[in-house]
PDB file of C-alpha atoms in Angstrom:
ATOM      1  CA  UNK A 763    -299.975 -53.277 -39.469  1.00  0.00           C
ATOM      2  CA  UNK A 764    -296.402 -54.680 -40.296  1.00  0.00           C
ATOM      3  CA  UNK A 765    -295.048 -53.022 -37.188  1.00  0.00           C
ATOM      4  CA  UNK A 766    -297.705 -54.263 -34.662  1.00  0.00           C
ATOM      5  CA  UNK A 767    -296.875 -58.016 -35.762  1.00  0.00           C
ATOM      6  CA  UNK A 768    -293.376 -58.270 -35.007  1.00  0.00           C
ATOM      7  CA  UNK A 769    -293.607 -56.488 -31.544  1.00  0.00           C
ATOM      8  CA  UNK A 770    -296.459 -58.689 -30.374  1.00  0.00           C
ATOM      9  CA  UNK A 771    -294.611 -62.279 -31.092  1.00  0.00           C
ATOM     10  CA  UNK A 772    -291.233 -60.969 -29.487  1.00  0.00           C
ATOM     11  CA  UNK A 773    -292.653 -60.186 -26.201  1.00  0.00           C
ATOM     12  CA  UNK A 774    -294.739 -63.092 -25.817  1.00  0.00           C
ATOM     13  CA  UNK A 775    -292.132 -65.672 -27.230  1.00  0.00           C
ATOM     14  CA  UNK A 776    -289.650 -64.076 -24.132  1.00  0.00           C
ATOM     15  CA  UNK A 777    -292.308 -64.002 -21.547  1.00  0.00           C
ATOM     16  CA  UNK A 778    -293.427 -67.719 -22.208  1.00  0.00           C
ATOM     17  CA  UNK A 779    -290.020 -68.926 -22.336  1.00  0.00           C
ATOM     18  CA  UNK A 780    -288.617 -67.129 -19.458  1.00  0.00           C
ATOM     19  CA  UNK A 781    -290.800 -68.559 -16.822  1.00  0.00           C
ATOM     20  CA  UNK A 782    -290.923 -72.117 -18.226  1.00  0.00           C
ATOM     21  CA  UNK A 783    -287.074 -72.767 -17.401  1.00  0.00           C
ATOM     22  CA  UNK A 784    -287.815 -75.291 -14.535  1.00  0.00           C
ATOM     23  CA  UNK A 785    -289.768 -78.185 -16.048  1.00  0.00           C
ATOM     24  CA  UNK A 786    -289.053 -81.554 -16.906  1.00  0.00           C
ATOM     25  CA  UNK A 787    -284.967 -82.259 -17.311  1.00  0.00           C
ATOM     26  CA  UNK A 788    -284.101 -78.781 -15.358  1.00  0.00           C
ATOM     27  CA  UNK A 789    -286.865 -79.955 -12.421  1.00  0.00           C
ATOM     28  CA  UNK A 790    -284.991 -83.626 -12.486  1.00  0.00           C
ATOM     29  CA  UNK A 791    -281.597 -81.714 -12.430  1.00  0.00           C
ATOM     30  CA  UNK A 792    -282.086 -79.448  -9.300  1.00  0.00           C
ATOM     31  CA  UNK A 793    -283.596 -82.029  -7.305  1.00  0.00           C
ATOM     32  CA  UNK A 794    -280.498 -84.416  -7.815  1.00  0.00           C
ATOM     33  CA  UNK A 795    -278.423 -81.633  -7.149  1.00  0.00           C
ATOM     34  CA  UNK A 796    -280.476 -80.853  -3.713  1.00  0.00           C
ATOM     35  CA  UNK A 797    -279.890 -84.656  -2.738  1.00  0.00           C
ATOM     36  CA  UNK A 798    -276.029 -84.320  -3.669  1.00  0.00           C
ATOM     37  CA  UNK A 799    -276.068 -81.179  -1.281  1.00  0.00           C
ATOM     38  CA  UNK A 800    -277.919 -82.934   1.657  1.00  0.00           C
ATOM     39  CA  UNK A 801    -276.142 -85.780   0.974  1.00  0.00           C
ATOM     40  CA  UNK A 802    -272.744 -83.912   1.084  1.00  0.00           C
ATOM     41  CA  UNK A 803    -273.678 -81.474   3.843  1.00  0.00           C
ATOM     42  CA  UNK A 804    -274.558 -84.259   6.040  1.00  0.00           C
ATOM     43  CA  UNK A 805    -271.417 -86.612   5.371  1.00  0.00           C
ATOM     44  CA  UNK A 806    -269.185 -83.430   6.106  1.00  0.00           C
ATOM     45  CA  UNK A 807    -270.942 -82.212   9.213  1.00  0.00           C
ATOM     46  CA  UNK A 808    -270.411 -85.609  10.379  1.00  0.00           C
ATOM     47  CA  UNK A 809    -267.122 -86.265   9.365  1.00  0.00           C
ATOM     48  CA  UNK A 810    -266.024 -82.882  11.174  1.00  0.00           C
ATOM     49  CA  UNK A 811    -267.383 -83.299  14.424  1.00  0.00           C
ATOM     50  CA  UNK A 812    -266.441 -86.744  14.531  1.00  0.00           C
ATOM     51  CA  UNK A 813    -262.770 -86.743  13.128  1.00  0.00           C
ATOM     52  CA  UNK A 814    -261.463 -83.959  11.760  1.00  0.00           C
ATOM     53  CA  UNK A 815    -257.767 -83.763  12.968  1.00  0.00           C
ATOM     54  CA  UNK A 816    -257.607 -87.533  11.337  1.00  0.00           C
ATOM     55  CA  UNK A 817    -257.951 -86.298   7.543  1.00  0.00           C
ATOM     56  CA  UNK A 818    -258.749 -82.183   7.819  1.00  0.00           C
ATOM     57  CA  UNK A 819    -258.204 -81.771   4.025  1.00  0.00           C
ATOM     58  CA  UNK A 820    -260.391 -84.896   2.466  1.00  0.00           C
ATOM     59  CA  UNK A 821    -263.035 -83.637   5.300  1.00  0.00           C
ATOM     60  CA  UNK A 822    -262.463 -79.690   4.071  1.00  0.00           C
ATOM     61  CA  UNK A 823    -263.214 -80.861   0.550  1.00  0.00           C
ATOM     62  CA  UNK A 824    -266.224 -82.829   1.568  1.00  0.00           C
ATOM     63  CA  UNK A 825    -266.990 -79.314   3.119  1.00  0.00           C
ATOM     64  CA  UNK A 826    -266.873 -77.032   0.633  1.00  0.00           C
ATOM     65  CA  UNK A 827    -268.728 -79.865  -2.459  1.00  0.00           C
ATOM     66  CA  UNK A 828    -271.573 -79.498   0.186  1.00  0.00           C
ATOM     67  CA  UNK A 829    -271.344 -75.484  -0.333  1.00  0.00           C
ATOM     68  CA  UNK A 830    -270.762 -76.136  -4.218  1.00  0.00           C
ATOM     69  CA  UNK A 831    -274.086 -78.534  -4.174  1.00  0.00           C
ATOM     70  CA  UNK A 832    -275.985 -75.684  -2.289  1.00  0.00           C
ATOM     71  CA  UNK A 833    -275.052 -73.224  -4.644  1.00  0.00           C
ATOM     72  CA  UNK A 834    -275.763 -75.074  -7.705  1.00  0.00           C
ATOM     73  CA  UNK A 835    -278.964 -75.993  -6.729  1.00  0.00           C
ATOM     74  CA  UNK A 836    -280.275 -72.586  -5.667  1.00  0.00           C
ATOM     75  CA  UNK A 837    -278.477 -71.200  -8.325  1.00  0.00           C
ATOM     76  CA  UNK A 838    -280.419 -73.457 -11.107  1.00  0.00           C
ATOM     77  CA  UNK A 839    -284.006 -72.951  -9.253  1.00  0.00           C
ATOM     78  CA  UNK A 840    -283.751 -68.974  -9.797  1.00  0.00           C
ATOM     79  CA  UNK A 841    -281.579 -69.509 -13.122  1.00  0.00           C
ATOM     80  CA  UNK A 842    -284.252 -67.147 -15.187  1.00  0.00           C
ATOM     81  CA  UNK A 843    -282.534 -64.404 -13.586  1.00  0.00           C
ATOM     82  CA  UNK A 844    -279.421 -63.995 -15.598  1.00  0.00           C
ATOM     83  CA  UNK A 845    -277.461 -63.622 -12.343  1.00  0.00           C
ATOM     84  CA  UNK A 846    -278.341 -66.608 -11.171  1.00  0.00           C
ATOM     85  CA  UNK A 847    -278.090 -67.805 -14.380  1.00  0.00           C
ATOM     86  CA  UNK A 848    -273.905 -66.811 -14.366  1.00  0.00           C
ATOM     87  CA  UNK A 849    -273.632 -68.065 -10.611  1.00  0.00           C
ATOM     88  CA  UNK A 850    -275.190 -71.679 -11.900  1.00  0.00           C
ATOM     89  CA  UNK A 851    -272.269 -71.555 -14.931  1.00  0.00           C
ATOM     90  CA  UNK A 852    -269.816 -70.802 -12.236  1.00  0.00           C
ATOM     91  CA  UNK A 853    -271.115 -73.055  -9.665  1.00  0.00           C
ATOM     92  CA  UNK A 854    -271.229 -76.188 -11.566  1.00  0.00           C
ATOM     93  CA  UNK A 855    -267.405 -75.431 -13.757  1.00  0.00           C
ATOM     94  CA  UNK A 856    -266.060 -75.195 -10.339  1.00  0.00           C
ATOM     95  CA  UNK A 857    -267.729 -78.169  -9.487  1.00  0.00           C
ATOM     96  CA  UNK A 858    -266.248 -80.193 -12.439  1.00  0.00           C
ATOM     97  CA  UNK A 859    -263.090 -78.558 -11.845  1.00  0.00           C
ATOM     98  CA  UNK A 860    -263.261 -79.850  -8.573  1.00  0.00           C
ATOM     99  CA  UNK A 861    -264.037 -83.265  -9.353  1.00  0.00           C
ATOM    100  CA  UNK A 862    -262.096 -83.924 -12.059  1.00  0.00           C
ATOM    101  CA  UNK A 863    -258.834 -82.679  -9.451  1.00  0.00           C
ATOM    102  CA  UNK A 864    -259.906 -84.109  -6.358  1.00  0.00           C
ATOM    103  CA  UNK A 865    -260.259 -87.464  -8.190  1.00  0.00           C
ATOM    104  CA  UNK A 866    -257.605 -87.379 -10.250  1.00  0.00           C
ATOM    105  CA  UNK A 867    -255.646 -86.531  -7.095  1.00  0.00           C
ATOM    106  CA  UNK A 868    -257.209 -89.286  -5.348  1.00  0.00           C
ATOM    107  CA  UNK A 869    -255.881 -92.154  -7.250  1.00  0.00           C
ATOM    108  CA  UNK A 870    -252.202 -90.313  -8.427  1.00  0.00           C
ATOM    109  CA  UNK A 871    -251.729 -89.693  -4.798  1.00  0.00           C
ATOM    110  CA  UNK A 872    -254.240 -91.538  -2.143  1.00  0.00           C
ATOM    111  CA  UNK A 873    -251.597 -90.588   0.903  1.00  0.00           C
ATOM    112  CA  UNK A 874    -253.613 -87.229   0.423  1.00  0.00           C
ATOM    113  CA  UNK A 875    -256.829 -88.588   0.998  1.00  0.00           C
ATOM    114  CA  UNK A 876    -256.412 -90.869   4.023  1.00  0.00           C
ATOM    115  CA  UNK A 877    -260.102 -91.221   3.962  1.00  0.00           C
ATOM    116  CA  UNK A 878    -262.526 -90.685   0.552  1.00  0.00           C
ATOM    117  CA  UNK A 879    -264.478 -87.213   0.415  1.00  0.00           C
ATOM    118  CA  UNK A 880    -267.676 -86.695  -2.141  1.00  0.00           C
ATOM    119  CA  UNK A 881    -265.172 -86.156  -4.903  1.00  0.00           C
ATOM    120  CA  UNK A 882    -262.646 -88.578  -4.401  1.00  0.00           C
ATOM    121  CA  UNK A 883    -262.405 -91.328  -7.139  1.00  0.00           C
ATOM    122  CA  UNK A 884    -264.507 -88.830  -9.518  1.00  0.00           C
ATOM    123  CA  UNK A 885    -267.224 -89.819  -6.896  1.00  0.00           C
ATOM    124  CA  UNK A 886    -267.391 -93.676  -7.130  1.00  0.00           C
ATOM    125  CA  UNK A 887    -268.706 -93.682  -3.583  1.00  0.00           C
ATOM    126  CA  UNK A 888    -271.986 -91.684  -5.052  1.00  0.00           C
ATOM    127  CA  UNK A 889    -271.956 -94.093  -7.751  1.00  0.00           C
ATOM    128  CA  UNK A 890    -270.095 -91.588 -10.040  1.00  0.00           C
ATOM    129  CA  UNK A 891    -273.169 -88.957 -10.058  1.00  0.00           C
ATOM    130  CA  UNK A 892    -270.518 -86.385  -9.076  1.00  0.00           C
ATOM    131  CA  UNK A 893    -268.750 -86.876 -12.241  1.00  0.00           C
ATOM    132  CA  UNK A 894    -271.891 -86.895 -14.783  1.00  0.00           C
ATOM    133  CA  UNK A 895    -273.919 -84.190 -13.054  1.00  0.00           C
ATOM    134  CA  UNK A 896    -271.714 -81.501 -14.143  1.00  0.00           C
ATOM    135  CA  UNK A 897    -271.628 -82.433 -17.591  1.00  0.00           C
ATOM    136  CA  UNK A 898    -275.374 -82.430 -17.355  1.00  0.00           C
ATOM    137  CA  UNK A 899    -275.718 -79.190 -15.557  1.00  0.00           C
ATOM    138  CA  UNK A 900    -273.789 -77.442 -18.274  1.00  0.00           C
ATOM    139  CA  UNK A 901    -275.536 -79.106 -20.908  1.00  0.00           C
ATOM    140  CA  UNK A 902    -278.796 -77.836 -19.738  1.00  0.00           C
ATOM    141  CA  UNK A 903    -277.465 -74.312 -18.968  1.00  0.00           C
ATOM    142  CA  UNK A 904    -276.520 -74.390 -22.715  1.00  0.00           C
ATOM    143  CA  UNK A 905    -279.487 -75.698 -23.820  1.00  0.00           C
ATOM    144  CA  UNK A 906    -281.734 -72.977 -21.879  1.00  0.00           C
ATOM    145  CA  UNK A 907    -279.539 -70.001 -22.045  1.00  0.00           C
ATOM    146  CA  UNK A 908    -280.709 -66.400 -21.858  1.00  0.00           C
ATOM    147  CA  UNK A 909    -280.950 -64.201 -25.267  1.00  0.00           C
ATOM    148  CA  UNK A 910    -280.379 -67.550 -27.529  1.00  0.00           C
ATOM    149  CA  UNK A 911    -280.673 -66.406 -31.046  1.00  0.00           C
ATOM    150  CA  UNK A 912    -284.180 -68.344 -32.134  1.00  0.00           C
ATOM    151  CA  UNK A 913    -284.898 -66.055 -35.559  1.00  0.00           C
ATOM    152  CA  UNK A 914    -282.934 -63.221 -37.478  1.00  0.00           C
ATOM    153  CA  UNK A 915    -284.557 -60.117 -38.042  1.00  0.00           C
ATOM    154  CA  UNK A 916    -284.652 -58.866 -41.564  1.00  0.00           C
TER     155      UNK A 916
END
């Protein structure tokens, strides 16, 4: 009787907590991370076709925070799997990385950025969400991260 009690809570506590991942914060998370990536997508695409050869490197890094967005997003909807899980942790420190750089850049040296990208200013042109979500992103990774420690087995 001893050893039927432990095995039945483990394997329900794991199976209910697996598939809950996405609700509330995480649901609020990944859709402001989907906007940031339409958003971003679409101000790149533009910027491209329109004019590229006038600022190929702010327009590049527009570019490629659109991909970063994309990733992110679809990396936090599937982040139960603990792939996805490690591609969300890489996504989102590359996006911070990239913020934190491409802003920092952006005021040191603004002949580099004749005209802003997503990330340029730490993202004052999205009202700074490119800054913050990162910081939140990682927070909630932390918070709902795969093969936490909840109780010690004696």
């Amino acid at each position: 009787m001893p050893e039927t009690a432990p095995t039945s809570t483990a394997p329900s506590a794991a199976s209910s907590s697996s598939p809950r991942r996405m609700t509330g914060v995480g649901r609020v998370l990944v859709v402001v991370y989907a906007i940031m990536a339409l958003g971003a997508t679409g101000r790149s695409f533009v910027q491209i076709v329109r004019e590229f050869d006038e600022a190929p490197l702010a327009y590049s890094l527009s570019a490629l925070s659109a991909l970063v967005y994309i990733l992110a997003t679809l990396a936090l909807i599937f982040s139960a799997s603990e792939r996805w899980y490690r591609v969300a942790w890489a996504a989102i420190v590359f996006e911070l990385v990239g913020v934190l750089v491409v802003g920092t850049l952006s005021l040191t040296h603004p002949e580099l950025f004749d005209h802003p990208t997503v990330w340029s200013g730490y993202g004052i042109g999205y009202v700074l969400i490119p800054l913050v979500l990162p910081f939140l992103g990682l927070w909630w990774l932390i918070a709902h991260r795969r093969g936490r420690p909840t109780e010690v087995a004696a």
